[in-house]
Structures are given as structure tokens and as C-alpha cells.
Amino acid sequence: EAIKYYNLAYAKDPKKISVLNDVSRLYRQTKQYDQAIEATKKYLELSGENAKLSDLLRLGQTYVFAAQQDSLTAEKRAEYVKEGEAVLADVLAKDSTAYQALLYRARINIKNGNAPEELPKQYYEEAIKMMEGRDNITSAQIEAYRYLAFYSLQTDDFANTRLYVDKILAIQPENAFALQLDGALKSIGK
């Protein structure tokens, strides 16, 4: 209902492009990702040089959400991944320290959450390097270390599994995932 009124407000005064940003957020919240993508693209286009990098990053994140829908055909998922990768590469070209773009690139390339995949691993490793020395990014670090621990475990690389589990526990000592892996590693003498 709110989307309808925002669209009417924009139709009435197309100079108020901030309305497109609001519409995009509402579309995302209601999981209407194609509409969110189109609204964000239009907002970015009309904003021109005034567009913020965070808006472009949000577009990339929307592609991630869109690509993770269960009901997608392989072709549609591949389209979201390709377009999302291009947007996120653009973010990194504009700000080579935007570790969030690497996290989103990792996420969008996870095709099977039950099997280790090389491309997400590479992006998470790059993100970890980029996050070194930064404060207040605990959840981002844990996300990356968690995938890397999972990857290492699935490939029988117990030394790196231990390394990443220890890094998670150093950040968050009560992390259930890390504690479970820690117990499993200890049970096999690792």
C-alpha cells in the first residue's frame, strides 16, 4: 500500500528523486527484488554525480538477495549474479577499501551452501585482508571466518579450520558454530 503512495508522489513530482530511494527500500522489504533493482537504478541514474557509493552498494546487496531466492531458474540466478558482480566490481573500483562489496560478492557466488566453493572463499580471504585493523566490524569478520572454517573443514584442511575457529572464538567466545567445530576438532586431536 505504501509503495503505491510513494509511486503516486513520484509521478506527481519527478524532481523528488529521493522518493525512488524510499520506494526501492520498500520493494526490498517486501522481497520484490526486480522492482527494487529498477527503482535503485533509476535513482542512481537521476542522481548522477550526487549518488552515494552506499546507494550503489545497496543495489549490489539487492542483487545478492534476489539471487538467493529459492524459486529461481538457473538462468535468472545467473543473470542476478552477473549483474550483481558488475555492480559490486564498480563499487570496488570507486573505493578499493569497500570490504562490504567483497562480502556481497562472496555471498552472491555461493551456489550450494552445503559444499565448499572456491570463488566465495577467495572473496572472503580478500575481505579479511581488507578488514585488518578496522574497528566495529565483528559480524563481517565472523561471517568471513565462518565460511573459511567451513571451507577448510569440508576440504579436510584441519590446520586452517583450527585457525579460523580460533579467530572466531577470539572475537566472540560464545559463538555456537565455532564452539561446535572446536569440540569436533578436539575430538580428533586437532
mmCIF file of C-alpha atoms in Angstrom:
data_model
loop_
_atom_site.group_PDB
_atom_site.id
_atom_site.type_symbol
_atom_site.label_atom_id
_atom_site.label_comp_id
_atom_site.label_asym_id
_atom_site.label_seq_id
_atom_site.Cartn_x
_atom_site.Cartn_y
_atom_site.Cartn_z
ATOM 1 C CA GLU A 1 0.000 0.000 0.000
ATOM 2 C CA ALA A 2 2.779 2.451 0.938
ATOM 3 C CA ILE A 3 4.586 1.685 -2.326
ATOM 4 C CA LYS A 4 1.521 2.810 -4.252
ATOM 5 C CA TYR A 5 1.509 6.177 -2.478
ATOM 6 C CA TYR A 6 5.236 6.695 -2.954
ATOM 7 C CA ASN A 7 4.851 5.948 -6.667
ATOM 8 C CA LEU A 8 1.979 8.427 -6.878
ATOM 9 C CA ALA A 9 4.081 11.055 -5.100
ATOM 10 C CA TYR A 10 6.927 10.498 -7.546
ATOM 11 C CA ALA A 11 4.580 10.663 -10.545
ATOM 12 C CA LYS A 12 3.259 13.962 -9.212
ATOM 13 C CA ASP A 13 6.742 15.440 -8.721
ATOM 14 C CA PRO A 14 9.506 13.564 -10.605
ATOM 15 C CA LYS A 15 12.080 16.059 -9.329
ATOM 16 C CA LYS A 16 11.865 14.460 -5.879
ATOM 17 C CA ILE A 17 14.101 11.553 -6.759
ATOM 18 C CA SER A 18 14.601 10.687 -3.087
ATOM 19 C CA VAL A 19 11.155 9.089 -3.329
ATOM 20 C CA LEU A 20 12.703 6.463 -5.640
ATOM 21 C CA ASN A 21 15.151 5.600 -2.892
ATOM 22 C CA ASP A 22 12.264 5.134 -0.456
ATOM 23 C CA VAL A 23 10.331 3.040 -2.970
ATOM 24 C CA SER A 24 13.385 0.874 -3.538
ATOM 25 C CA ARG A 25 13.702 0.202 0.195
ATOM 26 C CA LEU A 26 10.036 -0.759 0.436
ATOM 27 C CA TYR A 27 10.344 -3.109 -2.531
ATOM 28 C CA ARG A 28 13.330 -4.748 -0.849
ATOM 29 C CA GLN A 29 11.468 -5.120 2.432
ATOM 30 C CA THR A 30 8.619 -6.842 0.605
ATOM 31 C CA LYS A 31 11.038 -9.041 -1.383
ATOM 32 C CA GLN A 32 10.054 -7.513 -4.720
ATOM 33 C CA TYR A 33 13.656 -7.501 -5.849
ATOM 34 C CA ASP A 34 13.202 -6.797 -9.557
ATOM 35 C CA GLN A 35 11.224 -3.666 -8.733
ATOM 36 C CA ALA A 36 13.774 -2.676 -6.070
ATOM 37 C CA ILE A 37 16.589 -3.076 -8.587
ATOM 38 C CA GLU A 38 14.812 -0.962 -11.188
ATOM 39 C CA ALA A 39 13.916 1.766 -8.691
ATOM 40 C CA THR A 40 17.505 1.905 -7.402
ATOM 41 C CA LYS A 41 18.951 2.005 -10.925
ATOM 42 C CA LYS A 42 16.642 4.875 -11.811
ATOM 43 C CA TYR A 43 17.532 6.692 -8.590
ATOM 44 C CA LEU A 44 21.265 6.279 -9.287
ATOM 45 C CA GLU A 45 20.848 7.431 -12.880
ATOM 46 C CA LEU A 46 18.892 10.534 -11.918
ATOM 47 C CA SER A 47 21.228 11.304 -9.009
ATOM 48 C CA GLY A 48 24.223 11.374 -11.337
ATOM 49 C CA GLU A 49 27.312 12.705 -9.565
ATOM 50 C CA ASN A 50 25.289 13.166 -6.368
ATOM 51 C CA ALA A 51 24.742 9.417 -5.995
ATOM 52 C CA LYS A 52 26.418 7.937 -2.941
ATOM 53 C CA LEU A 53 28.591 4.859 -3.008
ATOM 54 C CA SER A 54 26.336 3.391 -0.297
ATOM 55 C CA ASP A 55 23.424 3.540 -2.764
ATOM 56 C CA LEU A 56 25.433 1.582 -5.339
ATOM 57 C CA LEU A 57 26.449 -0.900 -2.644
ATOM 58 C CA ARG A 58 22.774 -1.291 -1.692
ATOM 59 C CA LEU A 59 21.998 -2.113 -5.328
ATOM 60 C CA GLY A 60 24.657 -4.824 -5.195
ATOM 61 C CA GLN A 61 23.167 -6.145 -1.972
ATOM 62 C CA THR A 62 19.738 -6.256 -3.598
ATOM 63 C CA TYR A 63 21.168 -8.453 -6.348
ATOM 64 C CA VAL A 64 22.514 -10.754 -3.617
ATOM 65 C CA PHE A 65 19.051 -11.044 -2.059
ATOM 66 C CA ALA A 66 17.486 -11.596 -5.474
ATOM 67 C CA ALA A 67 19.986 -14.339 -6.368
ATOM 68 C CA GLN A 68 19.295 -16.191 -3.113
ATOM 69 C CA GLN A 69 15.595 -16.734 -3.749
ATOM 70 C CA ASP A 70 14.630 -20.408 -3.734
ATOM 71 C CA SER A 71 12.239 -20.295 -6.680
ATOM 72 C CA LEU A 72 14.719 -19.046 -9.302
ATOM 73 C CA THR A 73 15.552 -20.707 -12.561
ATOM 74 C CA ALA A 74 19.259 -21.302 -13.161
ATOM 75 C CA GLU A 75 19.181 -18.656 -15.900
ATOM 76 C CA LYS A 76 17.591 -15.992 -13.713
ATOM 77 C CA ARG A 77 20.013 -16.708 -10.883
ATOM 78 C CA ALA A 78 22.944 -16.444 -13.316
ATOM 79 C CA GLU A 79 21.571 -13.095 -14.520
ATOM 80 C CA TYR A 80 21.375 -11.733 -10.967
ATOM 81 C CA VAL A 81 24.894 -12.990 -10.210
ATOM 82 C CA LYS A 82 26.341 -11.436 -13.361
ATOM 83 C CA GLU A 83 24.662 -8.074 -12.837
ATOM 84 C CA GLY A 84 25.386 -8.075 -9.114
ATOM 85 C CA GLU A 85 29.049 -8.885 -9.709
ATOM 86 C CA ALA A 86 29.291 -5.961 -12.139
ATOM 87 C CA VAL A 87 27.748 -3.535 -9.648
ATOM 88 C CA LEU A 88 29.970 -4.744 -6.805
ATOM 89 C CA ALA A 89 33.081 -4.571 -9.003
ATOM 90 C CA ASP A 90 32.095 -0.964 -9.747
ATOM 91 C CA VAL A 91 31.861 -0.262 -6.008
ATOM 92 C CA LEU A 92 35.375 -1.653 -5.528
ATOM 93 C CA ALA A 93 36.676 0.353 -8.485
ATOM 94 C CA LYS A 94 35.355 3.507 -6.820
ATOM 95 C CA ASP A 95 36.518 2.554 -3.319
ATOM 96 C CA SER A 96 39.152 -0.164 -3.090
ATOM 97 C CA THR A 97 38.577 -0.400 0.690
ATOM 98 C CA ALA A 98 34.876 -1.310 0.448
ATOM 99 C CA TYR A 99 35.153 -4.706 2.137
ATOM 100 C CA GLN A 100 31.339 -4.956 2.159
ATOM 101 C CA ALA A 101 31.405 -5.344 -1.626
ATOM 102 C CA LEU A 102 33.683 -8.372 -1.241
ATOM 103 C CA LEU A 103 31.348 -9.889 1.338
ATOM 104 C CA TYR A 104 28.425 -9.441 -1.051
ATOM 105 C CA ARG A 105 30.459 -10.904 -3.922
ATOM 106 C CA ALA A 106 31.186 -13.938 -1.769
ATOM 107 C CA ARG A 107 27.523 -14.326 -0.824
ATOM 108 C CA ILE A 108 26.200 -13.955 -4.351
ATOM 109 C CA ASN A 109 28.556 -16.678 -5.578
ATOM 110 C CA ILE A 110 27.557 -19.318 -3.036
ATOM 111 C CA LYS A 111 25.609 -21.739 -5.190
ATOM 112 C CA ASN A 112 25.457 -24.616 -2.724
ATOM 113 C CA GLY A 113 25.657 -23.829 0.966
ATOM 114 C CA ASN A 114 26.500 -27.458 1.717
ATOM 115 C CA ALA A 115 29.668 -27.707 -0.370
ATOM 116 C CA PRO A 116 32.903 -25.720 -0.368
ATOM 117 C CA GLU A 117 33.247 -23.305 -3.272
ATOM 118 C CA GLU A 118 36.453 -21.628 -4.398
ATOM 119 C CA LEU A 119 35.181 -18.229 -5.566
ATOM 120 C CA PRO A 120 33.398 -17.308 -2.323
ATOM 121 C CA LYS A 121 36.500 -18.472 -0.429
ATOM 122 C CA GLN A 122 38.687 -16.108 -2.477
ATOM 123 C CA TYR A 123 36.370 -13.163 -1.853
ATOM 124 C CA TYR A 124 36.213 -13.861 1.870
ATOM 125 C CA GLU A 125 40.005 -14.085 2.046
ATOM 126 C CA GLU A 126 40.292 -10.721 0.272
ATOM 127 C CA ALA A 127 37.700 -9.216 2.614
ATOM 128 C CA ILE A 128 39.627 -10.438 5.680
ATOM 129 C CA LYS A 129 42.765 -8.685 4.423
ATOM 130 C CA MET A 130 40.790 -5.522 3.764
ATOM 131 C CA MET A 131 39.233 -5.572 7.235
ATOM 132 C CA GLU A 132 42.554 -5.809 9.089
ATOM 133 C CA GLY A 133 42.981 -3.012 11.612
ATOM 134 C CA ARG A 134 39.379 -1.822 11.403
ATOM 135 C CA ASP A 135 37.058 -1.489 14.360
ATOM 136 C CA ASN A 136 33.367 -2.309 14.750
ATOM 137 C CA ILE A 137 33.186 -4.930 12.011
ATOM 138 C CA THR A 138 32.792 -8.016 14.176
ATOM 139 C CA SER A 139 29.848 -9.521 12.292
ATOM 140 C CA ALA A 140 31.631 -9.085 8.945
ATOM 141 C CA GLN A 141 34.769 -10.753 10.295
ATOM 142 C CA ILE A 142 32.791 -13.621 11.771
ATOM 143 C CA GLU A 143 30.926 -14.134 8.502
ATOM 144 C CA ALA A 144 34.196 -14.424 6.593
ATOM 145 C CA TYR A 145 35.952 -16.614 9.171
ATOM 146 C CA ARG A 146 32.895 -18.838 9.417
ATOM 147 C CA TYR A 147 32.863 -19.543 5.676
ATOM 148 C CA LEU A 148 36.611 -20.092 5.648
ATOM 149 C CA ALA A 149 36.343 -22.514 8.593
ATOM 150 C CA PHE A 150 33.527 -24.361 6.796
ATOM 151 C CA TYR A 151 35.535 -24.476 3.567
ATOM 152 C CA SER A 152 38.650 -25.734 5.353
ATOM 153 C CA LEU A 153 36.715 -28.410 7.217
ATOM 154 C CA GLN A 154 35.000 -29.616 4.044
ATOM 155 C CA THR A 155 38.367 -29.903 2.286
ATOM 156 C CA ASP A 156 39.977 -31.725 5.256
ATOM 157 C CA ASP A 157 42.325 -28.800 5.929
ATOM 158 C CA PHE A 158 42.130 -29.136 9.702
ATOM 159 C CA ALA A 159 45.009 -26.739 10.395
ATOM 160 C CA ASN A 160 43.154 -23.863 8.727
ATOM 161 C CA THR A 161 39.875 -24.980 10.243
ATOM 162 C CA ARG A 162 41.514 -24.631 13.656
ATOM 163 C CA LEU A 163 42.968 -21.236 12.671
ATOM 164 C CA TYR A 164 39.581 -19.819 11.656
ATOM 165 C CA VAL A 165 37.728 -21.342 14.610
ATOM 166 C CA ASP A 166 40.254 -19.742 16.955
ATOM 167 C CA LYS A 167 39.822 -16.387 15.216
ATOM 168 C CA ILE A 168 36.038 -16.568 15.650
ATOM 169 C CA LEU A 169 36.374 -17.526 19.324
ATOM 170 C CA ALA A 170 38.813 -14.658 19.904
ATOM 171 C CA ILE A 171 36.154 -12.250 18.611
ATOM 172 C CA GLN A 172 33.118 -13.991 20.069
ATOM 173 C CA PRO A 173 33.945 -16.634 22.710
ATOM 174 C CA GLU A 174 30.372 -17.943 22.903
ATOM 175 C CA ASN A 175 29.875 -18.391 19.135
ATOM 176 C CA ALA A 176 27.903 -21.647 18.809
ATOM 177 C CA PHE A 177 29.254 -22.534 15.366
ATOM 178 C CA ALA A 178 32.869 -22.083 16.467
ATOM 179 C CA LEU A 179 32.326 -23.927 19.743
ATOM 180 C CA GLN A 180 30.806 -26.874 17.884
ATOM 181 C CA LEU A 181 33.729 -27.017 15.454
ATOM 182 C CA ASP A 182 36.183 -26.555 18.320
ATOM 183 C CA GLY A 183 34.716 -29.613 20.050
ATOM 184 C CA ALA A 184 34.813 -31.663 16.855
ATOM 185 C CA LEU A 185 38.439 -30.675 16.178
ATOM 186 C CA LYS A 186 39.470 -31.522 19.743
ATOM 187 C CA SER A 187 37.780 -34.912 19.452
ATOM 188 C CA ILE A 188 40.114 -35.788 16.570
ATOM 189 C CA GLY A 189 43.174 -34.277 18.200
ATOM 190 C CA LYS A 190 43.332 -31.079 16.144
#
